[in-house]
Short mmCIF file of C-alpha atoms in Angstrom, two decimals:
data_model
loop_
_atom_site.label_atom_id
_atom_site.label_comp_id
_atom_site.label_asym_id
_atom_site.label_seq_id
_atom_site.Cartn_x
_atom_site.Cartn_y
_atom_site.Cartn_z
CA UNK H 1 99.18 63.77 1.52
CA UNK H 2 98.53 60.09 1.01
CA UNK H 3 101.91 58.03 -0.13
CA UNK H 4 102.14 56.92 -3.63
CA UNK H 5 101.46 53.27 -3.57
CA UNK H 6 104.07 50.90 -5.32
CA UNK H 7 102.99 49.40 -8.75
CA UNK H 8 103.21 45.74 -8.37
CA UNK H 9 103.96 46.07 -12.32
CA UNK H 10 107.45 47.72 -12.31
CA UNK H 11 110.64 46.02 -13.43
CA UNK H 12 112.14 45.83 -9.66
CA UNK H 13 108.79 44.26 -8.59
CA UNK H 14 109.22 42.01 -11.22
CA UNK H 15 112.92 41.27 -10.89
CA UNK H 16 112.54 40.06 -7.27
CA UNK H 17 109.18 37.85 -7.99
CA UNK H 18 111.88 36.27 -10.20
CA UNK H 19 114.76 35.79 -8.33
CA UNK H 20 113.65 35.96 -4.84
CA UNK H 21 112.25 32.10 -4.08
CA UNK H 22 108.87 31.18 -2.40
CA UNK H 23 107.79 34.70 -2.73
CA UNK H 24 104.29 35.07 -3.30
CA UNK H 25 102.38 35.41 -6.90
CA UNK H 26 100.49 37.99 -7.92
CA UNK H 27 97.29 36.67 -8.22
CA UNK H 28 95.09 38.68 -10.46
CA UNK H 29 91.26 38.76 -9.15
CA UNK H 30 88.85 37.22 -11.53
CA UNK H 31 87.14 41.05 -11.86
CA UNK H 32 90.38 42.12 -13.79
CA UNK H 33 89.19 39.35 -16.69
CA UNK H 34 86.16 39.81 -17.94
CA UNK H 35 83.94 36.54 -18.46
CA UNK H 36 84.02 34.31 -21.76
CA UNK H 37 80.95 35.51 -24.01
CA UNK H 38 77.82 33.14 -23.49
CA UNK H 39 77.44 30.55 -26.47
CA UNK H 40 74.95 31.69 -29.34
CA UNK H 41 71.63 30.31 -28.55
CA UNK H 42 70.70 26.80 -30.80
CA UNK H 43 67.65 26.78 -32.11
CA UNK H 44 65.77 23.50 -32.82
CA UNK H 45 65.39 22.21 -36.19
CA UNK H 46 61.80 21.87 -37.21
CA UNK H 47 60.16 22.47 -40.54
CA UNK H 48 58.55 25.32 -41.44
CA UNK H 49 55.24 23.58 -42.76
CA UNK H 50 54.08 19.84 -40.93
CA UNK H 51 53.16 17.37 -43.33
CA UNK H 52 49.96 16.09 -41.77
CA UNK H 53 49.15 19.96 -41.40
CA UNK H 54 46.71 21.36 -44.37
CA UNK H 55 47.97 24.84 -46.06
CA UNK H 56 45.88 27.37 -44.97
CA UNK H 57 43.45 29.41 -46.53
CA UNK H 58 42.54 32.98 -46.29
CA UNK H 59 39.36 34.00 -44.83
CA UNK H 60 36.95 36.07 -46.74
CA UNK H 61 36.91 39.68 -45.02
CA UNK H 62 33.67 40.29 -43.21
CA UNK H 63 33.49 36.11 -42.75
CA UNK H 64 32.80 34.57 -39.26
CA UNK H 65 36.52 33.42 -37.92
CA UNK H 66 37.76 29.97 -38.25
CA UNK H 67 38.35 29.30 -34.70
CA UNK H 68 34.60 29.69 -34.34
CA UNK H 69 34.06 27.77 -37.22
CA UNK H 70 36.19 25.01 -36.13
CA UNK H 71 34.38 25.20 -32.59
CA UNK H 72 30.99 25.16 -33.53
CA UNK H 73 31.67 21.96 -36.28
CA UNK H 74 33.72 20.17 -33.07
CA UNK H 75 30.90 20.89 -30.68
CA UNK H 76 28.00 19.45 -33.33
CA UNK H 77 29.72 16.10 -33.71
CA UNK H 78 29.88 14.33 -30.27
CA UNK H 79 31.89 10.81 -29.79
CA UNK H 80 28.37 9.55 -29.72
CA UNK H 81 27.56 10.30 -33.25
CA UNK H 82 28.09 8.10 -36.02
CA UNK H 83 28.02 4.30 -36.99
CA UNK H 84 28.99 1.54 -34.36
CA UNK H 85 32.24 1.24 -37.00
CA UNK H 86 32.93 5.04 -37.00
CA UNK H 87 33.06 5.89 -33.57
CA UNK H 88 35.43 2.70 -32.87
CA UNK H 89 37.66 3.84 -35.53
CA UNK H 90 37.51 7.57 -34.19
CA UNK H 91 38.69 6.18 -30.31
CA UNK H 92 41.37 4.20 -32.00
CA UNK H 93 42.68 7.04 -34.11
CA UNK H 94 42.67 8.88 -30.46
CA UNK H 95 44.59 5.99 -29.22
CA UNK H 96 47.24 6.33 -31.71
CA UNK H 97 50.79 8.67 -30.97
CA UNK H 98 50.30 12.00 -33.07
CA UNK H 99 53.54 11.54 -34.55
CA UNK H 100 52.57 8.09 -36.76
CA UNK H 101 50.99 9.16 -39.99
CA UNK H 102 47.93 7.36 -40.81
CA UNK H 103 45.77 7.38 -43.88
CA UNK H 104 43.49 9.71 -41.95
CA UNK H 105 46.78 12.58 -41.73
CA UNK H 106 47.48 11.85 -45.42
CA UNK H 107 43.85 12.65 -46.78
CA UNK H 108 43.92 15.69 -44.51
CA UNK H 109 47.55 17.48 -45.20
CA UNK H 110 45.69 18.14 -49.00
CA UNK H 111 48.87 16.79 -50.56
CA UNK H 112 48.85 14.03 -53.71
CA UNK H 113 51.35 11.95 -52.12
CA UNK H 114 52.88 10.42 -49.11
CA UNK H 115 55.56 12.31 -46.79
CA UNK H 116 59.29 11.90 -47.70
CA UNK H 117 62.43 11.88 -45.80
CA UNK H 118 62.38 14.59 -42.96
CA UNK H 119 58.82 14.87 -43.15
CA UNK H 120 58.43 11.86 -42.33
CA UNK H 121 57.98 11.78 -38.05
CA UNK H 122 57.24 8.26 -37.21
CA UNK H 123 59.40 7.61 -34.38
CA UNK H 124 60.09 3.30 -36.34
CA UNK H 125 59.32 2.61 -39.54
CA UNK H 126 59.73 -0.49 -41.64
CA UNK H 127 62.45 -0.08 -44.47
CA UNK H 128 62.66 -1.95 -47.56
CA UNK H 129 65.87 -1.47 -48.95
CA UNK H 130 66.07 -3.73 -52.29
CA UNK H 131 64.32 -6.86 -50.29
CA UNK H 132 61.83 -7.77 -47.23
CA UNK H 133 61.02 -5.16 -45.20
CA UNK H 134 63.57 -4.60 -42.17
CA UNK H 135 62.16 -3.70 -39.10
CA UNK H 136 60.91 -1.74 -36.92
CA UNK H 137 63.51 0.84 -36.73
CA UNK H 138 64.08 3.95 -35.63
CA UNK H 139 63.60 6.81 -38.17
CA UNK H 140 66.46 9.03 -37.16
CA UNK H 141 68.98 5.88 -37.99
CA UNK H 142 67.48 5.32 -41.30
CA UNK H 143 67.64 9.31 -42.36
CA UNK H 144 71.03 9.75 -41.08
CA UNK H 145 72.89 6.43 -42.77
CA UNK H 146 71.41 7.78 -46.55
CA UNK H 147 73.95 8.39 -48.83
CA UNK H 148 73.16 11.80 -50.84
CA UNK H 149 71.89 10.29 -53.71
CA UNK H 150 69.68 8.46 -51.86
CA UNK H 151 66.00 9.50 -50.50
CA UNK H 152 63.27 7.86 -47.76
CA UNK H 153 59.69 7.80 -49.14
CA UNK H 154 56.58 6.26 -47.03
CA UNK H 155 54.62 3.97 -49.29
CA UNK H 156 51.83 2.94 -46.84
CA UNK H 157 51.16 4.85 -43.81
CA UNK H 158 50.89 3.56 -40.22
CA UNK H 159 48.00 1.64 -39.26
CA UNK H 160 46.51 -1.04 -37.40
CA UNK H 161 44.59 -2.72 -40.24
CA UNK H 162 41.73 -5.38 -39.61
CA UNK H 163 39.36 -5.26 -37.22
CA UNK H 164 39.53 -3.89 -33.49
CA UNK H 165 39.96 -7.39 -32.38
CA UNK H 166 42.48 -8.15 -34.89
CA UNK H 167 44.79 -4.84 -34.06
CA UNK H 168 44.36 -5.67 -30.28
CA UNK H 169 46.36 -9.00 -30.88
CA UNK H 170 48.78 -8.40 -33.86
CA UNK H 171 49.94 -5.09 -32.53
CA UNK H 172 50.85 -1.53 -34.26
CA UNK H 173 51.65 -1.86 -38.48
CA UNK H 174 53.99 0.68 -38.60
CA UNK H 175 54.51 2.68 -41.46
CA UNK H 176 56.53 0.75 -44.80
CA UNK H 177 59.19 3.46 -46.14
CA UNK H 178 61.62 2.56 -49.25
CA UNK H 179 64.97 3.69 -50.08
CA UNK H 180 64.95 5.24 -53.63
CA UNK H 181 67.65 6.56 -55.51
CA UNK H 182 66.82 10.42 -56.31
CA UNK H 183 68.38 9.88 -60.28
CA UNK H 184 66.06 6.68 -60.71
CA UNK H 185 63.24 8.33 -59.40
CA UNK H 186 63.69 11.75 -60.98
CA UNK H 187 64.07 10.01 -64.24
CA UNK H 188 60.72 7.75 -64.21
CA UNK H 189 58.52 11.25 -62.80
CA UNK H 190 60.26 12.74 -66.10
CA UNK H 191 59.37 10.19 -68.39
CA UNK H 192 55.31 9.69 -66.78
CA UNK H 193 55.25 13.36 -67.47
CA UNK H 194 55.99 12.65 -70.93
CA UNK H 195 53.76 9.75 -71.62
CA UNK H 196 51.03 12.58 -69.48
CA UNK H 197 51.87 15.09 -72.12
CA UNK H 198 52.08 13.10 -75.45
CA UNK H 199 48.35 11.40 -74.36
CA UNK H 200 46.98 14.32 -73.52
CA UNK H 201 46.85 18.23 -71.64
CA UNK H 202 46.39 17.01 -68.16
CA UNK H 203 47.36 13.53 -68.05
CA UNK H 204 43.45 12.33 -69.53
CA UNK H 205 44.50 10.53 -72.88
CA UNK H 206 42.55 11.66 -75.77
CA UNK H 207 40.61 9.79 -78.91
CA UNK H 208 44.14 10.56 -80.79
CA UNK H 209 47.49 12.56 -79.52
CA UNK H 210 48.02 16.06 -80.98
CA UNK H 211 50.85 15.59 -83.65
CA UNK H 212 54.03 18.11 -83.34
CA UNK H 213 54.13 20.40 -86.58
CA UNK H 214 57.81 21.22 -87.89
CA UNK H 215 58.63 23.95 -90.29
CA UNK H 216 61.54 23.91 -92.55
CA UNK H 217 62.40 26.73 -95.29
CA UNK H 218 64.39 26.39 -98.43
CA UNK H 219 65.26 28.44 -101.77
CA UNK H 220 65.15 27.57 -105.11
CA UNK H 221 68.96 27.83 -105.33
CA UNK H 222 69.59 25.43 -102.50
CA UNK H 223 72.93 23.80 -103.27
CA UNK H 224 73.38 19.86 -103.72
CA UNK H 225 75.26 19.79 -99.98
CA UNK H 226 72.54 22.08 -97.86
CA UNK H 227 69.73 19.99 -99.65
CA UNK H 228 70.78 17.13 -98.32
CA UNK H 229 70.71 18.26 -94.86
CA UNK H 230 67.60 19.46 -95.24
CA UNK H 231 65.97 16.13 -96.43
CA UNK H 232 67.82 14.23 -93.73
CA UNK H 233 65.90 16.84 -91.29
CA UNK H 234 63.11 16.25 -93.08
CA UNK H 235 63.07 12.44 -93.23
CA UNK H 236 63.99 11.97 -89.99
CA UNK H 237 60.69 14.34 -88.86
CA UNK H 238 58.64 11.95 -90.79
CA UNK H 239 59.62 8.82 -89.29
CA UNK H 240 58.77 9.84 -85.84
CA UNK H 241 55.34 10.51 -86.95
CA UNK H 242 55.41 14.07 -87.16
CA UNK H 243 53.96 16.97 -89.76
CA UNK H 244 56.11 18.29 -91.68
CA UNK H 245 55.39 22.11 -93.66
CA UNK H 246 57.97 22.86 -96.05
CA UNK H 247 58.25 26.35 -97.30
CA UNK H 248 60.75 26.89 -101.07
CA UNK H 249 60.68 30.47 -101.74
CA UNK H 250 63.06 32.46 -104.14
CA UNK H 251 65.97 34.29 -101.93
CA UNK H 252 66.33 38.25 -102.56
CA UNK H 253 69.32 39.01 -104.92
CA UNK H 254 70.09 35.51 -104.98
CA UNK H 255 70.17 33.17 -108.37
CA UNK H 256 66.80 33.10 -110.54
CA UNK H 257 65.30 29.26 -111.34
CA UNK H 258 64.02 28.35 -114.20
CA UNK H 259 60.81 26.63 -114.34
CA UNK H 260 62.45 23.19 -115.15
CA UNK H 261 65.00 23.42 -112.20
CA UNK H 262 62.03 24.55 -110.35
CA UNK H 263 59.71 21.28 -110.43
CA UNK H 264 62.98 18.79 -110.72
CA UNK H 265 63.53 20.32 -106.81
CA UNK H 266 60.03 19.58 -105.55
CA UNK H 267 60.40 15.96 -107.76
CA UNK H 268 63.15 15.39 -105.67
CA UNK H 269 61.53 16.74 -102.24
CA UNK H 270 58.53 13.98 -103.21
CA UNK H 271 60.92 11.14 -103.95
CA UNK H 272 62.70 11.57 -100.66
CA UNK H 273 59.01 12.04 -98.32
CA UNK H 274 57.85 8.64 -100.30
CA UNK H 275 61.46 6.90 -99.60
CA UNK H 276 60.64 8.25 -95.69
CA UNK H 277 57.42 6.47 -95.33
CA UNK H 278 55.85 10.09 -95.18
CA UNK H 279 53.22 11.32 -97.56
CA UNK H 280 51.58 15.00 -98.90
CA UNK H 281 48.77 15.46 -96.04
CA UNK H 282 46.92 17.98 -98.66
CA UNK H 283 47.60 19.26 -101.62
CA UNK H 284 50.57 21.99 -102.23
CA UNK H 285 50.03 25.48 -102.36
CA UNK H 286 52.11 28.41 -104.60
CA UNK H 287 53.85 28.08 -107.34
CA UNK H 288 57.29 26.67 -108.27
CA UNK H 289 59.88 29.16 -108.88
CA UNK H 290 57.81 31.44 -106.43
CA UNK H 291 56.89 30.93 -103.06
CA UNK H 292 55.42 27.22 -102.71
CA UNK H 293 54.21 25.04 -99.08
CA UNK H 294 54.26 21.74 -98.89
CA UNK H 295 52.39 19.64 -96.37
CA UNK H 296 53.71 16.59 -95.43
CA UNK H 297 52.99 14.20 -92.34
CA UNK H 298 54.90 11.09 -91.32
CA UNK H 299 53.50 7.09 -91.37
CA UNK H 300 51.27 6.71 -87.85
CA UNK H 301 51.56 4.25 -85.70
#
């Protein structure tokens, strides 16, 4: 029978590793601990669509793929084809770092405007920031010192400009960005889609804006207070410019008119469209003390 071996954890043990100098620690092998966990894995940031790269489109089932498609259309056009001008603008564009956006990446990436703050992947850009442009420099400064209200957007891509001669000597034109504020900029896109709207449905201004039609209803019983607010309403429709149809009808249960009381309210209603620069578009119809439309419209222009 095999002895017992001594724990090297009991309270004697421990005791004389105490008390007892220079005696030995207990040195506890690196198997007892088990290893720190391995940091989480950090992915890179990219974004999830390029600019410069065009959304892509579905192919039609039973429709020849579009890497062959793409294939045969690069293998019929050769370096060699094209104008003198074309093929010395094609080896410059192969020249250029992929990561400058030139007019050629903005015409392809299908999009109505230039790229914007992280889409933007020109390593140095020119910045105008309220003055002369500053520059070149580097991109990742520029997008990290914005304030929050603040935005990057390109307003002329890279590019050598001039001739091949011209380029050769004066060197890369890199890409002018400005600093915008987002609330400025927001608030002129809101007001151009306003002046798009008001001249036209989509933005193509017409022989003569549609005019906004407003409806307002009234009784014959109106009191003196709730008329009043209703002209005011009314007046102030007709001196933007706007149409104006005004329905009186009788209210069930409520008071019965007389004929008199009757025409002295529309009398009133036409002295306060004439004192509001409006006038009676065409002619009314109904009858007073029954259910009567007026048709008003507001002074153009």
């Amino acid at each position: 029978m095999k002895p017992v071996p001594p724990c090297i954890y009991s309270p004697c043990r421990a005791l004389y590793r105490v008390l007892v100098p220079n005696h030995p620690r207990l040195v506890v092998s690196s198997a007892q601990t088990p290893p720190p966990p391995p940091p989480p894995p950090t992915l890179p940031v990219r974004q999830v669509r390029p600019y410069t790269r065009p959304p892509r489109r579905a192919a039609a089932r039973g429709s020849p793929s579009s890497s062959s498609s793409s294939s045969s259309s690069s293998s019929s056009s050769s370096p060699g084809d094209g104008t003198p001008d074309e093929r010395e603008a094609a080896a410059a564009a192969a020249s250029i770092d992929k990561r400058y956006t030139t007019q050629r990446d903005v015409e392809r990436s299908g999009r109505d405007r230039l790229p914007k703050d992280h889409e933007i992947t020109d390593p140095r850009i020119m910045v105008i920031d309220g003055g002369a442009p500053e520059g070149p420099l580097p991109t990742p400064l520029v997008l990290e010192r914005l304030a929050p209200h603040e935005s990057l957007r390109m307003v002329q891509p890279y590019g050598a400009g001039g001739d091949a001669a011209a380029a050769a000597a004066a060197g890369p034109r890199y890409a002018v960005c400005k600093i915008v504020d987002k609330r400025d900029e927001q608030a002129r896109q809101r007001a151009l889609r306003e002046r798009k709207r008001a001249a036209g449905a989509g933005g193509k201004p017409g022989p003569k804006a549609k005019t906004k039609t407003k409806e307002l209803e009234l009784t014959w019983a109106i009191g003196p207070h709730d008329l009043a607010t209703k002209m005011r309403q009314m007046g102030g429709f007709l001196a933007r410019g706007l149409k104006v149809e005004l329905l009186i009808a009788r209210k069930k249960g409520g008071r019965q008119v007389g004929g008199g009381e009757a025409d002295a309210l529309v009398d009133s209603i036409r002295g306060e469209v004439a004192r509001s620069g409006g006038r009676e578009a065409k002619p009314a119809t109904g009858d007073a003390g029954g259910a009567m439309r007026l048709y008003l419209e507001g002074r153009q222009g």
